mmCIF file with all atom_site columns, C-alpha atoms in Angstrom:
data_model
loop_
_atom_site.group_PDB
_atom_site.id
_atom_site.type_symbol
_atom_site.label_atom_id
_atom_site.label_alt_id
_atom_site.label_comp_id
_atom_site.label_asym_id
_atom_site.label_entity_id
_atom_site.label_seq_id
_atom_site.pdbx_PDB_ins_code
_atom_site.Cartn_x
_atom_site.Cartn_y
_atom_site.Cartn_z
_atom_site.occupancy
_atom_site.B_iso_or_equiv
_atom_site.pdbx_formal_charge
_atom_site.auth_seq_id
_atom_site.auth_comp_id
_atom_site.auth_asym_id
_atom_site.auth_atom_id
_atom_site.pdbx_PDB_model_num
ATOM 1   C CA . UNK A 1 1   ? 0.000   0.000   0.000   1.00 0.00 ? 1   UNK A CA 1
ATOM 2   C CA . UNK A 1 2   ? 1.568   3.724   -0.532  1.00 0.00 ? 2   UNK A CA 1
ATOM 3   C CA . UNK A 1 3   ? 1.576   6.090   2.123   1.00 0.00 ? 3   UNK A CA 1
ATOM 4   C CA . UNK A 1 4   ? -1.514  8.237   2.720   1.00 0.00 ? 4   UNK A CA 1
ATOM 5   C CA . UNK A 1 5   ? 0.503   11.132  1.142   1.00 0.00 ? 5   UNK A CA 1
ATOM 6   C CA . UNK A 1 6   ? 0.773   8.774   -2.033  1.00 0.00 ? 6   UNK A CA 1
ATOM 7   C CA . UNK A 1 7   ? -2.461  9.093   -3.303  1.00 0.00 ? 7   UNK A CA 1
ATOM 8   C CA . UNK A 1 8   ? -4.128  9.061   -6.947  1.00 0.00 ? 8   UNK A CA 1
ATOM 9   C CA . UNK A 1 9   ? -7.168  10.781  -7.690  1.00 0.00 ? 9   UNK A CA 1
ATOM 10  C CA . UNK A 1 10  ? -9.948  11.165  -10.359 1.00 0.00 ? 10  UNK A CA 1
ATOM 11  C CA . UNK A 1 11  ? -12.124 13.240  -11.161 1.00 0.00 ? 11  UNK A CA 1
ATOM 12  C CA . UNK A 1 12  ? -16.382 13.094  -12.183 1.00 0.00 ? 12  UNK A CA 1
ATOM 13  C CA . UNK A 1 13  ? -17.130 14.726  -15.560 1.00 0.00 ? 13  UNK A CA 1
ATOM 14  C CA . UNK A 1 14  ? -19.341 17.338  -13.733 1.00 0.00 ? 14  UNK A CA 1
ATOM 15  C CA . UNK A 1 15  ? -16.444 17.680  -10.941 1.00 0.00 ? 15  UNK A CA 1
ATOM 16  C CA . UNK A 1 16  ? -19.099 16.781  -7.790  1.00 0.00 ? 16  UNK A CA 1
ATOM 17  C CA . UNK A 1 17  ? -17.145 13.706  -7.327  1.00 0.00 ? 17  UNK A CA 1
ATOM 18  C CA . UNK A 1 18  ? -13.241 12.972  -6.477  1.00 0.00 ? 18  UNK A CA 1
ATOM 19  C CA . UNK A 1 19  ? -12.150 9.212   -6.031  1.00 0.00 ? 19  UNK A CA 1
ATOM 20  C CA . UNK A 1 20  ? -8.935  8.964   -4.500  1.00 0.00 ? 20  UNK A CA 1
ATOM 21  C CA . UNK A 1 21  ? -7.056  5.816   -3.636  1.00 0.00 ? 21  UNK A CA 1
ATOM 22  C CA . UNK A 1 22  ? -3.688  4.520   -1.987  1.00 0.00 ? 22  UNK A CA 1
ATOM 23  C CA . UNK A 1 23  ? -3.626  1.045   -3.077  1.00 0.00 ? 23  UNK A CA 1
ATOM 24  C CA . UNK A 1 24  ? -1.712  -0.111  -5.989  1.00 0.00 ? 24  UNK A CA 1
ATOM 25  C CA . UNK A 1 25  ? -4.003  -2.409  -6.832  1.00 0.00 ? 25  UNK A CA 1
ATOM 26  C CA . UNK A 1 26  ? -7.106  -0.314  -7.791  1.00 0.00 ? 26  UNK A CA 1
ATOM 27  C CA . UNK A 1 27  ? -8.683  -1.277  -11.086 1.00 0.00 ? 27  UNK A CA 1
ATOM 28  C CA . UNK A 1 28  ? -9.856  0.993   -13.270 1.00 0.00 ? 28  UNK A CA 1
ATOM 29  C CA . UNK A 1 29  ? -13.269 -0.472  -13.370 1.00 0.00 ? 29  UNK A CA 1
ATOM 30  C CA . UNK A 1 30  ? -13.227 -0.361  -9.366  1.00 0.00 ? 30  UNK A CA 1
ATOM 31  C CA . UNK A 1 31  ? -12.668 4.094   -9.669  1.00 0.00 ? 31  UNK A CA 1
ATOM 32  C CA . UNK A 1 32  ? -15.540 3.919   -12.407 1.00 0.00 ? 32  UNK A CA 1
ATOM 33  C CA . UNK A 1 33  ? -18.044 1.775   -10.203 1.00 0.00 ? 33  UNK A CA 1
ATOM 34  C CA . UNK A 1 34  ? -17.372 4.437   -6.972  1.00 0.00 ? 34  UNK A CA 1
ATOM 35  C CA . UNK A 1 35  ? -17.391 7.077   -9.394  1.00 0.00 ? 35  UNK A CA 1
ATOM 36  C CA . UNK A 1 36  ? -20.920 6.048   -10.738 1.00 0.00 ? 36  UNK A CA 1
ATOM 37  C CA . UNK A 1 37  ? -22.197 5.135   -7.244  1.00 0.00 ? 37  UNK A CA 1
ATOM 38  C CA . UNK A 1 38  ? -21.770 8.558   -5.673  1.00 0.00 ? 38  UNK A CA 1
ATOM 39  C CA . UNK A 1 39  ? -22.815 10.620  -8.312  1.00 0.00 ? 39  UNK A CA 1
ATOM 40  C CA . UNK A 1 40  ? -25.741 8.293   -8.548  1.00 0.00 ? 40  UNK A CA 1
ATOM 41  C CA . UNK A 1 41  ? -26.448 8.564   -4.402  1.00 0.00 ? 41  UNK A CA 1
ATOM 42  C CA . UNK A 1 42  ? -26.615 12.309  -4.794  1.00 0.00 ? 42  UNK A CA 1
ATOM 43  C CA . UNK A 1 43  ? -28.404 12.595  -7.851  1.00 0.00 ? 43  UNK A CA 1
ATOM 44  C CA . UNK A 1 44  ? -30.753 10.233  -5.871  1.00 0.00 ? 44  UNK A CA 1
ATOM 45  C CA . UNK A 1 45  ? -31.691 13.310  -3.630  1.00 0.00 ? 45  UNK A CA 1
ATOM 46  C CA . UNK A 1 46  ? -33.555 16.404  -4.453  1.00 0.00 ? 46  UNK A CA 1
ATOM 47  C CA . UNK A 1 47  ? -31.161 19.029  -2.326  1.00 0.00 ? 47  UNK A CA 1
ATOM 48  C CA . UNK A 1 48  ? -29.995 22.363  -2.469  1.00 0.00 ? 48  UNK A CA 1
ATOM 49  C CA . UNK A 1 49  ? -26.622 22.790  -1.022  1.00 0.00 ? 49  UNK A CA 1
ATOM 50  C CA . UNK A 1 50  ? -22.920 21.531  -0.838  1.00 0.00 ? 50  UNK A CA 1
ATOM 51  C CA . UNK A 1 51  ? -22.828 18.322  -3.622  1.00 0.00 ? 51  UNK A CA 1
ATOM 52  C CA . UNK A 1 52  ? -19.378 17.533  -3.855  1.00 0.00 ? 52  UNK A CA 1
ATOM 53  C CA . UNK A 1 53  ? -17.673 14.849  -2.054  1.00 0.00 ? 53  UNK A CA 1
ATOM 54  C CA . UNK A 1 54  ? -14.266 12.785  -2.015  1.00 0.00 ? 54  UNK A CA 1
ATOM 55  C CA . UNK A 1 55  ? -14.602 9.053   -2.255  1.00 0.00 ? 55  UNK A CA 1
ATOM 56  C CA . UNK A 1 56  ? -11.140 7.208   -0.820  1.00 0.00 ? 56  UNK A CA 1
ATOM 57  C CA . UNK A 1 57  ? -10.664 3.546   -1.107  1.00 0.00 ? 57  UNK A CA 1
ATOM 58  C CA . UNK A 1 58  ? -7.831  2.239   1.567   1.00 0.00 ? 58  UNK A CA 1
ATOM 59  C CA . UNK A 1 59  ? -6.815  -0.590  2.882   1.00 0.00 ? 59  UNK A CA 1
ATOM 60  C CA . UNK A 1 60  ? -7.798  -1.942  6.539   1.00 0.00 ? 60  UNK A CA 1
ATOM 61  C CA . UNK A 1 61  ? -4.937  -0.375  8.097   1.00 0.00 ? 61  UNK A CA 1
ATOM 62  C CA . UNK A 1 62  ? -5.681  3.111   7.048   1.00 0.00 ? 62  UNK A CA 1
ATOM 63  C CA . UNK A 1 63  ? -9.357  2.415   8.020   1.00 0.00 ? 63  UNK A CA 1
ATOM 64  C CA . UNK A 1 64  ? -8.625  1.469   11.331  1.00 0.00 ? 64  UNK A CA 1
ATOM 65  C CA . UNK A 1 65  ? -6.309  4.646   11.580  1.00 0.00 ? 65  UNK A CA 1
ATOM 66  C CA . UNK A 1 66  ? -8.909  7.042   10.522  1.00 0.00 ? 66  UNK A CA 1
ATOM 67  C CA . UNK A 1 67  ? -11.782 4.756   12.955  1.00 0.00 ? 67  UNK A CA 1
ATOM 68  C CA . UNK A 1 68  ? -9.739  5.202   15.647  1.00 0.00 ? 68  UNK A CA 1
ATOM 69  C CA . UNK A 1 69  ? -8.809  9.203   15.297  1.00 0.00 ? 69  UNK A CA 1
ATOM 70  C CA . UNK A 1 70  ? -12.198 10.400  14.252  1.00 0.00 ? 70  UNK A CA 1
ATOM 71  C CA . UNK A 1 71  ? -14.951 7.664   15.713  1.00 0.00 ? 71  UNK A CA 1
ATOM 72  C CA . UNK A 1 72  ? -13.051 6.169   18.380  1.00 0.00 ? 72  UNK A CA 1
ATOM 73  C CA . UNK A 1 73  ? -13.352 2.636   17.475  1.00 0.00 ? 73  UNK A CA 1
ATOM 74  C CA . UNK A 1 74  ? -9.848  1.013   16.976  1.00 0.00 ? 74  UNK A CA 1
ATOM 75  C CA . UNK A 1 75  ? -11.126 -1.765  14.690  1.00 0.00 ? 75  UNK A CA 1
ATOM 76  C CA . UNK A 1 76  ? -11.259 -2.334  10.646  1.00 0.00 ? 76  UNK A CA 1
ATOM 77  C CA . UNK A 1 77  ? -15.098 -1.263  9.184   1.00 0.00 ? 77  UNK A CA 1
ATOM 78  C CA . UNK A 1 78  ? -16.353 -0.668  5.886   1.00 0.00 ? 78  UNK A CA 1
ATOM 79  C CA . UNK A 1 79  ? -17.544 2.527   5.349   1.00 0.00 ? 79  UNK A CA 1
ATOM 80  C CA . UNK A 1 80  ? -16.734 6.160   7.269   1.00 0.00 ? 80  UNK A CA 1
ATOM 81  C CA . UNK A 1 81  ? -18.482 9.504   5.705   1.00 0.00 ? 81  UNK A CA 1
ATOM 82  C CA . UNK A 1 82  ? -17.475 12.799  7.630   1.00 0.00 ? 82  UNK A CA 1
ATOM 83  C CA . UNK A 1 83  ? -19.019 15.403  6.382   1.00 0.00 ? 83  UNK A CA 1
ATOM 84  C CA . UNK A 1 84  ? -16.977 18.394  6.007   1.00 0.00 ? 84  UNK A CA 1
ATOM 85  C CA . UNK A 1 85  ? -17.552 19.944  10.130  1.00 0.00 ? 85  UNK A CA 1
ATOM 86  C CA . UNK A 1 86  ? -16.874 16.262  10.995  1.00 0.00 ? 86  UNK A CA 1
ATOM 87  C CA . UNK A 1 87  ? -13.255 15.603  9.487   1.00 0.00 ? 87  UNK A CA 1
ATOM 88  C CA . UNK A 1 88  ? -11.259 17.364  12.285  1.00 0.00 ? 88  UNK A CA 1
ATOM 89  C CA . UNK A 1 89  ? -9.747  14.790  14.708  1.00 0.00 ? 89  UNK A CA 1
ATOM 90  C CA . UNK A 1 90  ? -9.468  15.409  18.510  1.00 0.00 ? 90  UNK A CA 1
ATOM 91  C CA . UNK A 1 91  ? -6.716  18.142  17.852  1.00 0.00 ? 91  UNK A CA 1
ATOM 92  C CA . UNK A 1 92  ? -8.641  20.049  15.396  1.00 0.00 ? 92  UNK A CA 1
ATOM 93  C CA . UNK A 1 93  ? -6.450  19.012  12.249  1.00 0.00 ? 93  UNK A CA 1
ATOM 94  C CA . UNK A 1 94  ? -7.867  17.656  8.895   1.00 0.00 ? 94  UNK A CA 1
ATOM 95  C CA . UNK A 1 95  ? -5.236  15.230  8.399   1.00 0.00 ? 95  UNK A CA 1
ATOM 96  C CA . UNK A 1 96  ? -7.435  13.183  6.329   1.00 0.00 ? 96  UNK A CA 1
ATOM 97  C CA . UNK A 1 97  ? -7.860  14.860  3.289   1.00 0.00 ? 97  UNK A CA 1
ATOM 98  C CA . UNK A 1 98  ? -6.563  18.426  2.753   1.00 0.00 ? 98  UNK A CA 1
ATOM 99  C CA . UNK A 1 99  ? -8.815  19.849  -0.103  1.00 0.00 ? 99  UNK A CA 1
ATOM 100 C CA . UNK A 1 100 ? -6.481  22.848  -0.057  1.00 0.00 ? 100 UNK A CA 1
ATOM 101 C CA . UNK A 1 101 ? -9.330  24.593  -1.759  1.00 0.00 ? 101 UNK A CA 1
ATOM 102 C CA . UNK A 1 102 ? -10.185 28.148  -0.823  1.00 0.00 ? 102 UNK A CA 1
ATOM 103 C CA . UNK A 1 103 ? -12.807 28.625  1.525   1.00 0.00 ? 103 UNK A CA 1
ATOM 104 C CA . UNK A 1 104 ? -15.253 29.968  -1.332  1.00 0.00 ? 104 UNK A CA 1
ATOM 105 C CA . UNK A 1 105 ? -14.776 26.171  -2.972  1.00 0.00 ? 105 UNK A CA 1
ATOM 106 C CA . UNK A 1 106 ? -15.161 24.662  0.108   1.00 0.00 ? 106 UNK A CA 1
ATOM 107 C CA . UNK A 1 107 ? -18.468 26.193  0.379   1.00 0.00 ? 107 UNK A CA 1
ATOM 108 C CA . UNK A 1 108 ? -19.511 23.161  -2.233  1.00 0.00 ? 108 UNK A CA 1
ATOM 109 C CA . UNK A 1 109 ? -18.183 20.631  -0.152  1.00 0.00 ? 109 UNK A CA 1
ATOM 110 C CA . UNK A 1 110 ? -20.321 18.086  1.255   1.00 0.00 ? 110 UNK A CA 1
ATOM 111 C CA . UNK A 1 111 ? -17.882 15.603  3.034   1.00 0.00 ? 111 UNK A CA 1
ATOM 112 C CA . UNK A 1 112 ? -15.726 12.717  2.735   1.00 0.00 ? 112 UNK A CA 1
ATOM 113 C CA . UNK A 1 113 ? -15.862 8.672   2.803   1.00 0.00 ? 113 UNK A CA 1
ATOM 114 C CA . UNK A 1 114 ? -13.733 6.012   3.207   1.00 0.00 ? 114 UNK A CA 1
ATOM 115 C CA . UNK A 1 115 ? -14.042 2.636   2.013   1.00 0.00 ? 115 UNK A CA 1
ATOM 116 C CA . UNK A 1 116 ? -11.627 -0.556  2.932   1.00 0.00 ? 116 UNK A CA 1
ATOM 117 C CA . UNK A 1 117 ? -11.537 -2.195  -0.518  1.00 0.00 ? 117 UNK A CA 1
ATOM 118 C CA . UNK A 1 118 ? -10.095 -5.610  1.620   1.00 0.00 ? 118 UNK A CA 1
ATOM 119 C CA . UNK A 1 119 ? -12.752 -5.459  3.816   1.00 0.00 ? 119 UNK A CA 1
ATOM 120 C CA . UNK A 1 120 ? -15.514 -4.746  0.965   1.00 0.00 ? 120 UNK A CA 1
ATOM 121 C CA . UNK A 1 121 ? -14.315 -8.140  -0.895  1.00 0.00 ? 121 UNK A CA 1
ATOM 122 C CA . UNK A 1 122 ? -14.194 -10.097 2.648   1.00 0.00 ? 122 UNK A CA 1
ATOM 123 C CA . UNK A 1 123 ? -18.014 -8.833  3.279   1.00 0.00 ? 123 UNK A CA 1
ATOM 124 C CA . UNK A 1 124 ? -18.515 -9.613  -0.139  1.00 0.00 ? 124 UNK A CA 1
ATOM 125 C CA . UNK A 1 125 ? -17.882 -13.130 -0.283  1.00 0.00 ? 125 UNK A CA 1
ATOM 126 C CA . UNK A 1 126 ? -19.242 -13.213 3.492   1.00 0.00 ? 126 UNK A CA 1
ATOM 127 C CA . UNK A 1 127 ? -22.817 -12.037 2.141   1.00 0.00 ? 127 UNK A CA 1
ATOM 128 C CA . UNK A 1 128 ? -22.522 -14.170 -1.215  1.00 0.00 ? 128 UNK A CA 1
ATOM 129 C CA . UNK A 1 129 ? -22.495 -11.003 -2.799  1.00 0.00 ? 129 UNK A CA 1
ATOM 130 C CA . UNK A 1 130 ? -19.844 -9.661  -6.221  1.00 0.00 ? 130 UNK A CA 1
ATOM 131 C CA . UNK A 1 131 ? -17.505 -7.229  -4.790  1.00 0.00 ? 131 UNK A CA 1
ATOM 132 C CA . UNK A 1 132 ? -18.764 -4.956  -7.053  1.00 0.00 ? 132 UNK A CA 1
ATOM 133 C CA . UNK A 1 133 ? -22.278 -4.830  -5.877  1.00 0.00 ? 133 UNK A CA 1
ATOM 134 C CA . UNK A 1 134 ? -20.852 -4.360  -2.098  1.00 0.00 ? 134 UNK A CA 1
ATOM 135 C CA . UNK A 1 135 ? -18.011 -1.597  -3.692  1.00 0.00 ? 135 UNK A CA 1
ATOM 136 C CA . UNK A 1 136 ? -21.316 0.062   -5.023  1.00 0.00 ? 136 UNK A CA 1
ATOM 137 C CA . UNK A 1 137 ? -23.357 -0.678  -2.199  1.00 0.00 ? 137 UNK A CA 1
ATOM 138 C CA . UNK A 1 138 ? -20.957 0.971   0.201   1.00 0.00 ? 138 UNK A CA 1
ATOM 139 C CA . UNK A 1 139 ? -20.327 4.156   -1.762  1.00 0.00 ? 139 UNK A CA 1
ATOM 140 C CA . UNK A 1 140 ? -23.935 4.942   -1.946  1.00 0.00 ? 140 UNK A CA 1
ATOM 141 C CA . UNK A 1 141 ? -24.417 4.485   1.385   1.00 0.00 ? 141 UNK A CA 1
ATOM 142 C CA . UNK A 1 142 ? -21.331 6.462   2.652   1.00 0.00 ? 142 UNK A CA 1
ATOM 143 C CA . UNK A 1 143 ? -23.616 9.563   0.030   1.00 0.00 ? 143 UNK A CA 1
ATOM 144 C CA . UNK A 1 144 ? -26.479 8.752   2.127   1.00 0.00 ? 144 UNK A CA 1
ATOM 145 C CA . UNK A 1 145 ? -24.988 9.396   5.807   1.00 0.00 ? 145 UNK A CA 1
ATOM 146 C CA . UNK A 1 146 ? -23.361 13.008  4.280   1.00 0.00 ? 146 UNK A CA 1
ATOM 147 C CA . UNK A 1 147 ? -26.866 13.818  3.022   1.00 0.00 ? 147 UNK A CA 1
ATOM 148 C CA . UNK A 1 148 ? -28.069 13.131  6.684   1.00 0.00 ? 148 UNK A CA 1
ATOM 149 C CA . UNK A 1 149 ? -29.596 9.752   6.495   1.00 0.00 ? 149 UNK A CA 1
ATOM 150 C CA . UNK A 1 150 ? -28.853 7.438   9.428   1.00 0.00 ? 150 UNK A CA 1
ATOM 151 C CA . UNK A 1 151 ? -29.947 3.641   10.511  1.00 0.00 ? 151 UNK A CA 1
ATOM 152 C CA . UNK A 1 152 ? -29.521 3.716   14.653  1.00 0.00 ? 152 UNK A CA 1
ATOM 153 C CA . UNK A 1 153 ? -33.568 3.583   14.726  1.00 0.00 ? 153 UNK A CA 1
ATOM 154 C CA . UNK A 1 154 ? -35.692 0.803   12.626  1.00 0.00 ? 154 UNK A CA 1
ATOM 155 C CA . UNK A 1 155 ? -37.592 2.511   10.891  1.00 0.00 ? 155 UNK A CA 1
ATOM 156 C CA . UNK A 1 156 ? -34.522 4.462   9.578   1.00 0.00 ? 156 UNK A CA 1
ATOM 157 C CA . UNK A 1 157 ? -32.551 1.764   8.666   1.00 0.00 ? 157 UNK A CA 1
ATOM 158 C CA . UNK A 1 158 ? -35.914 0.435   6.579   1.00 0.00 ? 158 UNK A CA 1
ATOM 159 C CA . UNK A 1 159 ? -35.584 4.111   4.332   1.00 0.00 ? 159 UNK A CA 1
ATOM 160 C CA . UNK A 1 160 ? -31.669 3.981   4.309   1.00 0.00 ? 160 UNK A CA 1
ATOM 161 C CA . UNK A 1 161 ? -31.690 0.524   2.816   1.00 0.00 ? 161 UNK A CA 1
ATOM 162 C CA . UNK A 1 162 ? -34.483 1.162   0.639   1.00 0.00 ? 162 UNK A CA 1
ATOM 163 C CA . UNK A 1 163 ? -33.173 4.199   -1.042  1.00 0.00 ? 163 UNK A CA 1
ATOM 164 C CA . UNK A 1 164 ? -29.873 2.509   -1.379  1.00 0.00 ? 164 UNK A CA 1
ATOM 165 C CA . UNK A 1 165 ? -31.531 -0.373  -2.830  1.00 0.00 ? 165 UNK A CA 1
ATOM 166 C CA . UNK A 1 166 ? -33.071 1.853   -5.283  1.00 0.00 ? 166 UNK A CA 1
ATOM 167 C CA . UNK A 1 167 ? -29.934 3.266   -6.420  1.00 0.00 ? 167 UNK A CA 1
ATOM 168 C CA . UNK A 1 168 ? -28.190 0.083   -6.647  1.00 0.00 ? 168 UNK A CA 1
ATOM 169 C CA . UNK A 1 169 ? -31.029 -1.277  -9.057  1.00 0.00 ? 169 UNK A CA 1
ATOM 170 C CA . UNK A 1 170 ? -30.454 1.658   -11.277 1.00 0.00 ? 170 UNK A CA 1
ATOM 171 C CA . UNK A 1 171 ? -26.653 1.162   -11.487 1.00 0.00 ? 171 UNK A CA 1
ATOM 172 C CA . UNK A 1 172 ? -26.674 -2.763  -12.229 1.00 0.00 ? 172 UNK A CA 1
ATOM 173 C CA . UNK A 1 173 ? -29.943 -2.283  -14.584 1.00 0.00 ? 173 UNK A CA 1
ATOM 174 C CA . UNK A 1 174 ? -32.427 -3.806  -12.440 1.00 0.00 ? 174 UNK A CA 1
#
């Protein structure tokens, strides 16, 4: 894996969406699946306000890292999303992912997620699932937190999963 300094990046067309990554391993199909599941999630929304995100896929030891500075949790998960007042750690430092930006483009900014690509193929084969559908699956649902969705309540977790669901059906053509 490089170093969280060594990072690639790409672009969406309509520039809402960044995908960056840290693993030499990272298909190109893999960017263009997360690329196509987050513009999808927030196309998926009727909104006004901040609409452009950064996507990073990691390994499990960088997703432990950045669970354990921002959340607390010192364990490997799938998915984080911090939207933008969320991606300080304790010490006030984004030392996630420095947009550099200006505050005027920042102004756009919606937040950040991080996926664990190992962990998305382990929960993949776990589930009987394609990687791709749980790479897909993930992204949208790391959209849906930053647009303020949540599933700690029932009946929550029932509209959470059913709009991602929906958005997933539209991606694989179902």
């Amino acid at each position: 894996m490089k170093s969280p300094a060594d990072t690639d990046s790409f672009q969406s067309e309509d520039g809402r969406v960044e995908v960056v990554f840290d693993l030499a391993d990272l298909s190109g199909s893999d960017i263009a699946l997360v690329m196509k599941a987050a513009v999808a999630g927030l196309d998926s929304e009727q909104f006004e306000g901040p609409d452009h995100i950064t996507v990073m896929i990691t390994g499990d030891e960088r997703i432990q890292e950045l669970n354990r500075d921002f959340k607390g949790e010192d364990e490997i998960t799938d998915v984080l999303s911090f939207n933008v007042d969320d991606r300080t750690n304790g010490d006030g430092d984004d030392d996630w992912h420095d947009t550099g930006d200006s505050e005027e483009a920042n102004a756009d900014r919606l937040g950040d997620i991080a996926i664990s690509l190992p962990q998305v193929i382990r929960q993949a084969a776990e589930n009987d699932k394609s990687p791709d559908r749980e790479l897909a699956m993930l992204t949208i649902h790391g959209v849906l937190h930053l647009l303020g969705y949540d599933h700690a309540e029932l009946d929550e977790e029932k509209v959470m999963f059913g709009k991602t669901d929906v958005v997933l059906a539209k991606i694989f053509g179902e």
